[in-house]
mmCIF file of C-alpha atoms in Angstrom:
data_model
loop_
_atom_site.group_PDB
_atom_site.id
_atom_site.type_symbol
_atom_site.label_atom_id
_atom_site.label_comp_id
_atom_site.label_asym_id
_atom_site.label_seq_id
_atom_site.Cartn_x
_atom_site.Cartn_y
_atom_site.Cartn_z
ATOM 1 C CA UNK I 1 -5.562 13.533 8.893
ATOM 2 C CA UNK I 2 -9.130 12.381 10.147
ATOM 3 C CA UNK I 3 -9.631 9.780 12.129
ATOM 4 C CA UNK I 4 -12.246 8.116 13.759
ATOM 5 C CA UNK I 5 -12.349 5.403 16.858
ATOM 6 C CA UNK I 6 -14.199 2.498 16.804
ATOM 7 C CA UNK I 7 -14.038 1.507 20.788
ATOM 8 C CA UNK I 8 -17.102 0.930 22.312
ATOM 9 C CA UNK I 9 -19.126 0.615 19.151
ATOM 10 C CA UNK I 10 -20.771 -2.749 18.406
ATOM 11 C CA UNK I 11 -19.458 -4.593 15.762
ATOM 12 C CA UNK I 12 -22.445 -4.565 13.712
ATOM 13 C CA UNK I 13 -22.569 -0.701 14.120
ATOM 14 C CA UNK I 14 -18.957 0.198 13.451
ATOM 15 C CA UNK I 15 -19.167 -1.821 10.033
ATOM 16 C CA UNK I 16 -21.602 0.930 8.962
ATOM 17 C CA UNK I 17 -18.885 3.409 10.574
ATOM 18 C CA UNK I 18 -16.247 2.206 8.731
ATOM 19 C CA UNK I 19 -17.548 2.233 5.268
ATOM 20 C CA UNK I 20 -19.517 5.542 5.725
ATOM 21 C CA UNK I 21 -16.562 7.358 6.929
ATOM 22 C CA UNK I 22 -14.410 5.952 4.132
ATOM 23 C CA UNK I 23 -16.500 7.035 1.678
ATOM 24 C CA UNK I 24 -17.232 10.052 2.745
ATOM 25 C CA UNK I 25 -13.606 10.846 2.883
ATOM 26 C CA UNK I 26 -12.116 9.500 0.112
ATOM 27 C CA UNK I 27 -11.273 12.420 -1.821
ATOM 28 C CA UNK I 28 -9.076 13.194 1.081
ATOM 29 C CA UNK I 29 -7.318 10.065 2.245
ATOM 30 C CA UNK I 30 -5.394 8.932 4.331
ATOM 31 C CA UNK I 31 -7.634 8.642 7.254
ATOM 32 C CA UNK I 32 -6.795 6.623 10.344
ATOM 33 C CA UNK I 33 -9.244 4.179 11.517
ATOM 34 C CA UNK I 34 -9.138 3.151 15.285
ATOM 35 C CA UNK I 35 -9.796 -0.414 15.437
ATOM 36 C CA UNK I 36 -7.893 -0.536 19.465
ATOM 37 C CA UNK I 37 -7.165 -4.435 20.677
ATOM 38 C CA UNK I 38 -9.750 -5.769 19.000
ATOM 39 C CA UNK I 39 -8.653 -8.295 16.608
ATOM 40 C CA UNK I 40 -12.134 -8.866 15.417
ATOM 41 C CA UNK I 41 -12.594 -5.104 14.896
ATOM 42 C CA UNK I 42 -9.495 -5.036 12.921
ATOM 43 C CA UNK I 43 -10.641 -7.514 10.640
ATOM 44 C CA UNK I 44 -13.816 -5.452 9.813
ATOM 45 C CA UNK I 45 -11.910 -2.620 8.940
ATOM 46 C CA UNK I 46 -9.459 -4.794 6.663
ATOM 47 C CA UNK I 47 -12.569 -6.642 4.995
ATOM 48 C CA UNK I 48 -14.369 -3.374 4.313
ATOM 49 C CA UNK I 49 -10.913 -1.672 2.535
ATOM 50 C CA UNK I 50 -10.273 -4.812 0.677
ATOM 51 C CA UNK I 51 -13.340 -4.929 -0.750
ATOM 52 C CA UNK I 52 -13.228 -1.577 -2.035
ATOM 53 C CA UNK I 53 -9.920 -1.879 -3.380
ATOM 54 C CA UNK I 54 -8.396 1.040 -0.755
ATOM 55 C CA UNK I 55 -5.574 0.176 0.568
ATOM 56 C CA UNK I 56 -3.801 0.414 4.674
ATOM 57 C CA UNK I 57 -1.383 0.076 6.649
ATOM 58 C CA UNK I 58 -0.640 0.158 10.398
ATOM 59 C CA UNK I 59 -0.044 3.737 11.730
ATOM 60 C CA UNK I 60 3.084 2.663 13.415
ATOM 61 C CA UNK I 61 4.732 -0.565 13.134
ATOM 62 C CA UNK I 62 4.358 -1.388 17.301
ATOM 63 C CA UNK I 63 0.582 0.075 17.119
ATOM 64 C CA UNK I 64 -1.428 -2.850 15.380
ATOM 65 C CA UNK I 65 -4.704 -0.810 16.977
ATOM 66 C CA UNK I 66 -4.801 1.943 14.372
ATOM 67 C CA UNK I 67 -5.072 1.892 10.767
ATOM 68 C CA UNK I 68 -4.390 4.104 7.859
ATOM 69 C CA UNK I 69 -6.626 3.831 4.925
ATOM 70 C CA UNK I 70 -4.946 5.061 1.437
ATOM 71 C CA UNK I 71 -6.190 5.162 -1.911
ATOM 72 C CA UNK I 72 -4.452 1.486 -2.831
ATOM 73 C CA UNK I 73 -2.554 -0.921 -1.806
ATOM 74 C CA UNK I 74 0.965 -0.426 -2.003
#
């Protein structure tokens, strides 16, 4: 699965991560999205796969810090 980490990028820089990585990859989801403690960073991610209609979920229940995007919701 590929994956990309969002710590130590900007906010305003890893929003143009985010939705350049998913959409480059989304004939081959699911990806995992590093978002780390950040609740803030978290919430980009989330806003950015909601709006396209992808879907995610947390890569482990006890790791809130990494998310992994899917073609919906389930």
């Amino acid at each position: 699965m590929k994956s990309v980490d969002l710590h130590n990028l900007p906010h305003d820089v890893a929003e143009r991560v985010v939705f350049n990585f998913i959409m480059n990859n989304c004939d081959e989801l699911p990806v995992e999205i590093i978002t780390g403690k950040s609740e803030r960073m978290r919430q980009i991610v989330i806003d950015i796969v909601e709006r396209y209609e992808f879907g995610y979920h947390y890569s482990k229940f006890s790791n809130v810090g990494s998310l992994v995007i899917t073609e919906s919701s389930w």
